[in-house]
Amino acid sequence: MAQDLKDTLLLPKTDFPMRAGLVQREPGRVAHWEKLQLHGRIQANRANSPKGSFVLHDGPPFTNGDVHIGTALNKTLKDIVNRYKSMQGFRTPYVPGWDCHGLPIEQKVSREIKEQNLTLTTAQLRAKCDEFSESWIKKQTEQFKRIGVLADWANEYKTKAPAFEADVLRTFAAFVEQGLVYRSKKPVYWSIPFETALAEAEIEYKDHTSIAIWVKFLVPAAEAAKFGLPADKPLYIVIWTTTPWTIPANLAIALHPEVEYAVVDLGAERIIVAFPLIGTVATAAKLEVMPSAIWPTTFMGAKLEHLQARHPFIDRASPVVLADYVTTDSGTGAVHTAPGHGAEDYLTGLKYKLAIYCPVGDDGKYLDDGQVPADLVGLTTLETVEDLKAKKPAPANLGVLKKLAEAGALLAKAKYAHSYPHCWRSKTPIIFRAVDQWFVSLDKAGHRQLALGEITKIAQHQGWIPAWGEARIRGAVESRPDWCISRQRSWGVPIIAFYGPDKQAWIDAGVIRAVAAKVATSGTNLWYDATPAQILEGVKLPAGWPAPADLTGGRDTLDVWIDSGSTQAAVLKTGQGGTHWPADLYLEGSDQHRGWFQSSLWCSVIAWGGAPYKAVLTHGFIVDKDRQKISKSSTYQKPQTADAYIAQHGADVIRLWIASQDFRDDIPVDDEILKHVGEAYRLFRNTLRFQLSNLFDFDATKHAIAPEKMDMLDRWALHQTAVLIDECTKAYDAYEFHRVYQLCNQFCSVTLSATYHDILKDRLYTLGAAHPLRRSSQTAIHAIFDALVKILAPFITFTADEAWSYATTNQEYSDGSIHLQNWPIAPPEWTNPKLATEMVSRLKYRALVNEAIEPLRAAGKLGKSLDAVVTFQGVHADHEMHAVGQDLSALAELFIVSDVKFTPTAGVTPENSILIEPCAELSYHRCPRCWRWVPKLVHNPHGEVCPRCAEALKS
RNA sequence: GGGCUCAUAGCUCAGUUGGUUAGAGCACGCGCUUGAUAAGCGCGGGGUCGAUGGUUCAAGUCCAUCUGGGCCCA
């Protein structure tokens, strides 16, 4: 009998599975979208949108490995933005990009070649790099698709593509054209055996025994007097260095402005060293220094700035300069400064306008430049592998020691064991050596001011998100020195510069453009495969150039930041895939303020006179649960690939995790967090499923009820939905996805699951199919489902699409897609603040009733709330309750109890006068069909049921 | 070491211009339900708002210093 009655209920029904099976089933939907050509259809759908297009310009990931979870985070955020904007009615052409050139790939390929003992030409090496990069582009594309990224994959850009390389060269030509490109020296790591510059990544640190020397630099008496120093005996500043061979290149002595220095009397002479280091210098020089030997007046380093000391064996000044990096940890507190042989020295040299002087040739030998003493010229700075084994110092070091000793400038020397950089291929110590590089002047034509002006303009319309992004990029742009754009590498866009027989460099914008045109069709390997004469065939050379036959092509490549800085030129300026310049949004990690955002800004400002973006959104970095970076983490040692996470949780859960975090700050990841996100995912899925399952017999076109005729509870639910849509839209517009997540979470769990849906079950299951109240609720559910699934669609793209397919066709897959839909808009009639306020009080009483029921449950007197009758006593004392109490049956429904009664009793407040009684103990009878307790059951073919069920059974 | 930045319950987030006993969801504990069922409902415990000092009648909210984390430089 019970089963018979149960069969008369309209219980929820759907094929939309409760279990998601994301890991197994998502790939099917990826394939389905491919088949539908979803991205293309979405764009076609918006082809004539009055809102126009929203262009998010993709920052290219580097193509040398599997997609990292951090890269997946970035791409997913972009995908969320695109999907939202698309639903808002914008065309969202999204051209994905790939960063292909650069050292990590060249190095990886070079190592493989070395392991195979192969010798390749530059062009062959480049071909291998191309192949390597291409293979990762294919893999990464699949990995991005797997996490649900929708893009115009057929229109992707690659920085190694000929057309792209041509645009990079055109950007470079614009620099040249404006006279910004100049040649200057800068120190680089230098491998003497290979006569080539090395990158940091090509260096191995090994133990090495160097010769440490303490060298005296004379302070002429006149200078001593000028700076208030004792001048009656010879006075020296003592420096300390572990690279004696750099002494001929010494151009200055650096002191710390705020370190205390002392003059120490050694009898026949005096020396200046940092006060805290007097002891160590004395020990090294085997001297005994009595306190009385220290000049009573000490002074700060700043006092000696610009003092002109003398080089120990070359007739030139070595001025005192100031530098913050000087320490008193070791040495003398006076740092030997050779701008051509050290990174810090170089910067100090720029600051003090010293020459970037390097008297050492490509072969590591001293040059005869008129300054290097004749007996040093030709000596090499190289220590060969044999020298290292024999512990034999480089000839240049020995030569300098000899010169210093002859000059009486060597205060002390000692062996010094430390870790020193070595060439990864020749295994010999590298030297730091200034070589000619190409630079771009950033101030010559006022581009820095222009760039800063653009930063301000973007800030004026809140384009820096978060706002502090402005300060970060401004700092980077303000402090950036002239841009060194040449690299001594092979895997990159070659710098189109020629060298005459006398090694003079020839560069011209017109020539670069002409070569770019050839590169556009044949690629930059042309530069390596063809002779200059072939390359320049048909190119009109500017007046004064040597004949092509007398030229050789330069072997430098452009800094890869020019590549990526030119994406705006190659993609946006050409309108690739329907994009436009400037982009509406750039979205990358906050490290890019100094990186891509800056390089793009410079390239765009110089070439096109303005910023390439209207807004720049940044996200933080993934950290572990203790907010430590993953690489430092003890918990996460395995490779952090996107695929590994997806294989465990499914793309939608990973996407939801990304959406749930305030990504402007660091983004923690750990099992607990992902587990919680998994719970939220199931909440969303079950909520949608419950709605779908209760719409199985609902056809909106036939059964929908007009809003004004809908039941109060349903209208309240629609009001709440209107609020949700409004707040979520605002949050999406502000890129605050975590707020959307929180709002939806609360909406689903509190508003729907615990309240609205719970109350609705009685109506939906037990009333007649076409009962107005049931249809009213179905109308509301239908509308709420529509809004909710759309709001969630940018996050859980797979699940939303799946639910949409079931909602529209009752099939797992269909030709339509949620992602082709428009963003939900709440009709004005949904909004009903008065009703919302009333419901607040009713729900307050609902909570009080629940609270009152609890003790009875604990006592075992009551199970479900439907078995209770509620009696409010003293209600007339409370006007709020008076308003609430207009419709007792509606209240019973709201509270999910069987009956609500009022017993006015003066002097009792509602809060303490809610009487709960089990229906079973009173004169009620339980309807076996709807489980409600009623005063009287009636006869029916199915047995005894309540009058309402009897009515329902008639239909 | 410098620039920018973050710090609220176990987790993820709210907390408008400083103003009553700091909120939500999840997790946790205890129950209920078995007609959303590898689901659903109810109740409950849990935070000296990173630390210290200051301004104020009043500070999670303003100021200073410190501690710890992150990004970028050095």
Short mmCIF file of C-alpha atoms in Angstrom, two decimals, chain A residues 65-232:
data_model
loop_
_atom_site.label_atom_id
_atom_site.label_comp_id
_atom_site.label_asym_id
_atom_site.label_seq_id
_atom_site.Cartn_x
_atom_site.Cartn_y
_atom_site.Cartn_z
CA GLY A 65 57.78 21.83 -20.48
CA ASP A 66 54.43 20.70 -19.22
CA VAL A 67 51.95 23.35 -18.18
CA HIS A 68 52.71 24.31 -14.59
CA ILE A 69 49.83 24.70 -12.18
CA GLY A 70 50.72 28.39 -11.95
CA THR A 71 50.42 28.74 -15.71
CA ALA A 72 47.13 26.87 -15.58
CA LEU A 73 45.96 29.33 -12.94
CA ASN A 74 46.80 32.23 -15.23
CA LYS A 75 45.17 30.70 -18.28
CA THR A 76 42.08 29.72 -16.31
CA LEU A 77 41.62 33.24 -14.98
CA LYS A 78 41.82 34.49 -18.55
CA ASP A 79 39.28 31.88 -19.61
CA ILE A 80 36.90 32.91 -16.84
CA VAL A 81 37.17 36.54 -17.92
CA ASN A 82 36.61 35.68 -21.57
CA ARG A 83 33.63 33.47 -20.90
CA TYR A 84 32.03 36.07 -18.65
CA LYS A 85 32.60 38.90 -21.10
CA SER A 86 31.27 36.76 -23.91
CA MET A 87 28.08 36.00 -22.00
CA GLN A 88 27.83 39.73 -21.36
CA GLY A 89 27.56 40.15 -25.10
CA PHE A 90 31.09 41.10 -26.05
CA ARG A 91 32.97 39.55 -28.88
CA THR A 92 35.98 38.01 -27.17
CA PRO A 93 38.62 37.18 -29.74
CA TYR A 94 41.25 35.32 -27.79
CA VAL A 95 44.48 34.59 -29.61
CA PRO A 96 46.70 32.36 -27.50
CA GLY A 97 50.43 32.85 -27.73
CA TRP A 98 53.69 30.99 -27.26
CA ASP A 99 57.03 32.31 -26.15
CA CYS A 100 59.50 30.21 -28.08
CA HIS A 101 62.91 31.84 -28.16
CA GLY A 102 65.36 31.99 -25.34
CA LEU A 103 68.16 30.52 -23.41
CA PRO A 104 66.44 27.71 -21.48
CA ILE A 105 65.52 25.98 -24.72
CA GLU A 106 68.84 26.72 -26.39
CA GLN A 107 70.65 25.40 -23.36
CA LYS A 108 68.55 22.26 -23.11
CA VAL A 109 69.11 21.50 -26.78
CA SER A 110 72.81 22.38 -26.54
CA ARG A 111 73.27 19.94 -23.67
CA GLU A 112 71.60 17.19 -25.65
CA ILE A 113 73.86 17.91 -28.59
CA LYS A 114 76.89 17.88 -26.34
CA GLU A 115 75.86 14.55 -24.84
CA GLN A 116 75.63 13.11 -28.34
CA ASN A 117 79.01 14.60 -29.27
CA LEU A 118 77.51 16.36 -32.26
CA THR A 119 78.73 19.50 -33.88
CA LEU A 120 75.99 21.58 -35.42
CA THR A 121 75.91 24.80 -37.32
CA THR A 122 73.96 27.66 -35.80
CA ALA A 123 71.16 27.08 -38.27
CA GLN A 124 71.02 23.39 -37.34
CA LEU A 125 70.98 24.21 -33.65
CA ARG A 126 68.18 26.66 -34.28
CA ALA A 127 66.22 24.03 -36.19
CA LYS A 128 66.53 21.69 -33.21
CA CYS A 129 65.34 24.44 -30.87
CA ASP A 130 62.40 25.06 -33.18
CA GLU A 131 61.50 21.41 -33.10
CA PHE A 132 61.80 21.29 -29.33
CA SER A 133 59.63 24.34 -28.86
CA GLU A 134 57.04 23.09 -31.33
CA SER A 135 56.69 19.77 -29.54
CA TRP A 136 55.87 21.55 -26.30
CA ILE A 137 53.43 23.88 -28.01
CA LYS A 138 51.47 20.80 -29.08
CA LYS A 139 51.53 19.30 -25.60
CA GLN A 140 50.71 22.52 -23.82
CA THR A 141 47.83 23.17 -26.20
CA GLU A 142 46.26 19.87 -25.19
CA GLN A 143 46.89 20.60 -21.53
CA PHE A 144 45.25 24.00 -21.78
CA LYS A 145 42.28 22.54 -23.60
CA ARG A 146 42.00 19.89 -20.94
CA ILE A 147 41.49 22.49 -18.23
CA GLY A 148 38.74 24.04 -20.32
CA VAL A 149 40.50 26.96 -21.95
CA LEU A 150 38.56 28.12 -24.96
CA ALA A 151 40.64 29.95 -27.54
CA ASP A 152 41.20 30.62 -31.20
CA TRP A 153 43.82 27.89 -31.36
CA ALA A 154 43.96 27.98 -35.15
CA ASN A 155 44.98 31.62 -34.93
CA GLU A 156 47.61 31.25 -32.24
CA TYR A 157 50.77 33.33 -32.36
CA LYS A 158 54.27 31.96 -31.89
CA THR A 159 57.26 34.19 -31.36
CA LYS A 160 59.30 31.90 -33.60
CA ALA A 161 56.90 32.17 -36.54
CA PRO A 162 58.43 34.02 -39.52
CA ALA A 163 55.67 36.61 -39.66
CA PHE A 164 56.07 37.25 -35.96
CA GLU A 165 59.85 37.50 -36.19
CA ALA A 166 59.39 40.04 -38.96
CA ASP A 167 57.20 42.13 -36.65
CA VAL A 168 59.83 41.91 -33.93
CA LEU A 169 62.37 43.22 -36.40
CA ARG A 170 60.01 46.02 -37.39
CA THR A 171 59.71 47.01 -33.76
CA PHE A 172 63.51 47.01 -33.62
CA ALA A 173 63.56 49.09 -36.80
CA ALA A 174 61.34 51.65 -35.10
CA PHE A 175 63.94 51.92 -32.33
CA VAL A 176 66.72 52.37 -34.86
CA GLU A 177 64.72 54.83 -36.91
CA GLN A 178 64.33 57.13 -33.93
CA GLY A 179 68.05 57.06 -33.29
CA LEU A 180 67.69 55.27 -29.96
CA VAL A 181 69.97 52.33 -30.66
CA TYR A 182 73.60 52.72 -29.75
CA ARG A 183 76.64 50.59 -29.07
CA SER A 184 78.30 50.48 -25.67
CA LYS A 185 80.23 48.08 -23.51
CA LYS A 186 78.76 46.01 -20.70
CA PRO A 187 80.36 43.23 -18.67
CA VAL A 188 79.23 39.68 -19.37
CA TYR A 189 80.38 36.26 -18.23
CA TRP A 190 83.01 35.23 -20.72
CA SER A 191 84.34 31.81 -21.64
CA ILE A 192 87.87 32.27 -22.94
CA PRO A 193 88.28 28.86 -24.66
CA PHE A 194 85.02 29.34 -26.55
CA GLU A 195 85.45 33.10 -26.89
CA THR A 196 81.80 33.57 -26.12
CA ALA A 197 79.52 35.23 -23.63
CA LEU A 198 77.75 32.93 -21.22
CA ALA A 199 74.43 33.21 -19.49
CA GLU A 200 74.08 32.70 -15.80
CA ALA A 201 72.52 29.32 -16.48
CA GLU A 202 75.64 28.21 -18.33
CA ILE A 203 77.83 28.70 -15.34
CA GLU A 204 78.82 26.13 -12.77
CA TYR A 205 80.19 27.19 -9.44
CA LYS A 206 83.23 25.22 -8.31
CA ASP A 207 85.82 25.48 -5.59
CA HIS A 208 88.77 27.51 -6.73
CA THR A 209 91.92 28.80 -5.10
CA SER A 210 92.57 32.39 -6.08
CA ILE A 211 95.26 34.81 -5.04
CA ALA A 212 93.98 37.47 -2.69
CA ILE A 213 96.00 40.66 -2.71
CA TRP A 214 96.04 43.78 -0.59
CA VAL A 215 97.08 46.69 -2.77
CA LYS A 216 98.09 50.21 -1.81
CA PHE A 217 96.78 53.14 -3.87
CA LEU A 218 98.68 56.33 -3.23
CA VAL A 219 96.84 59.41 -2.03
CA PRO A 220 98.98 62.29 -3.27
CA ALA A 221 99.91 64.78 -0.57
CA ALA A 222 97.91 67.55 -2.17
CA GLU A 223 94.78 65.37 -2.19
CA ALA A 224 95.40 64.31 1.42
CA ALA A 225 95.62 67.91 2.49
CA LYS A 226 92.51 68.79 0.50
CA PHE A 227 90.49 66.16 2.35
CA GLY A 228 91.94 66.96 5.79
CA LEU A 229 94.13 63.87 5.97
CA PRO A 230 97.69 63.79 7.32
CA ALA A 231 100.09 64.57 4.49
CA ASP A 232 103.50 64.44 6.13
#
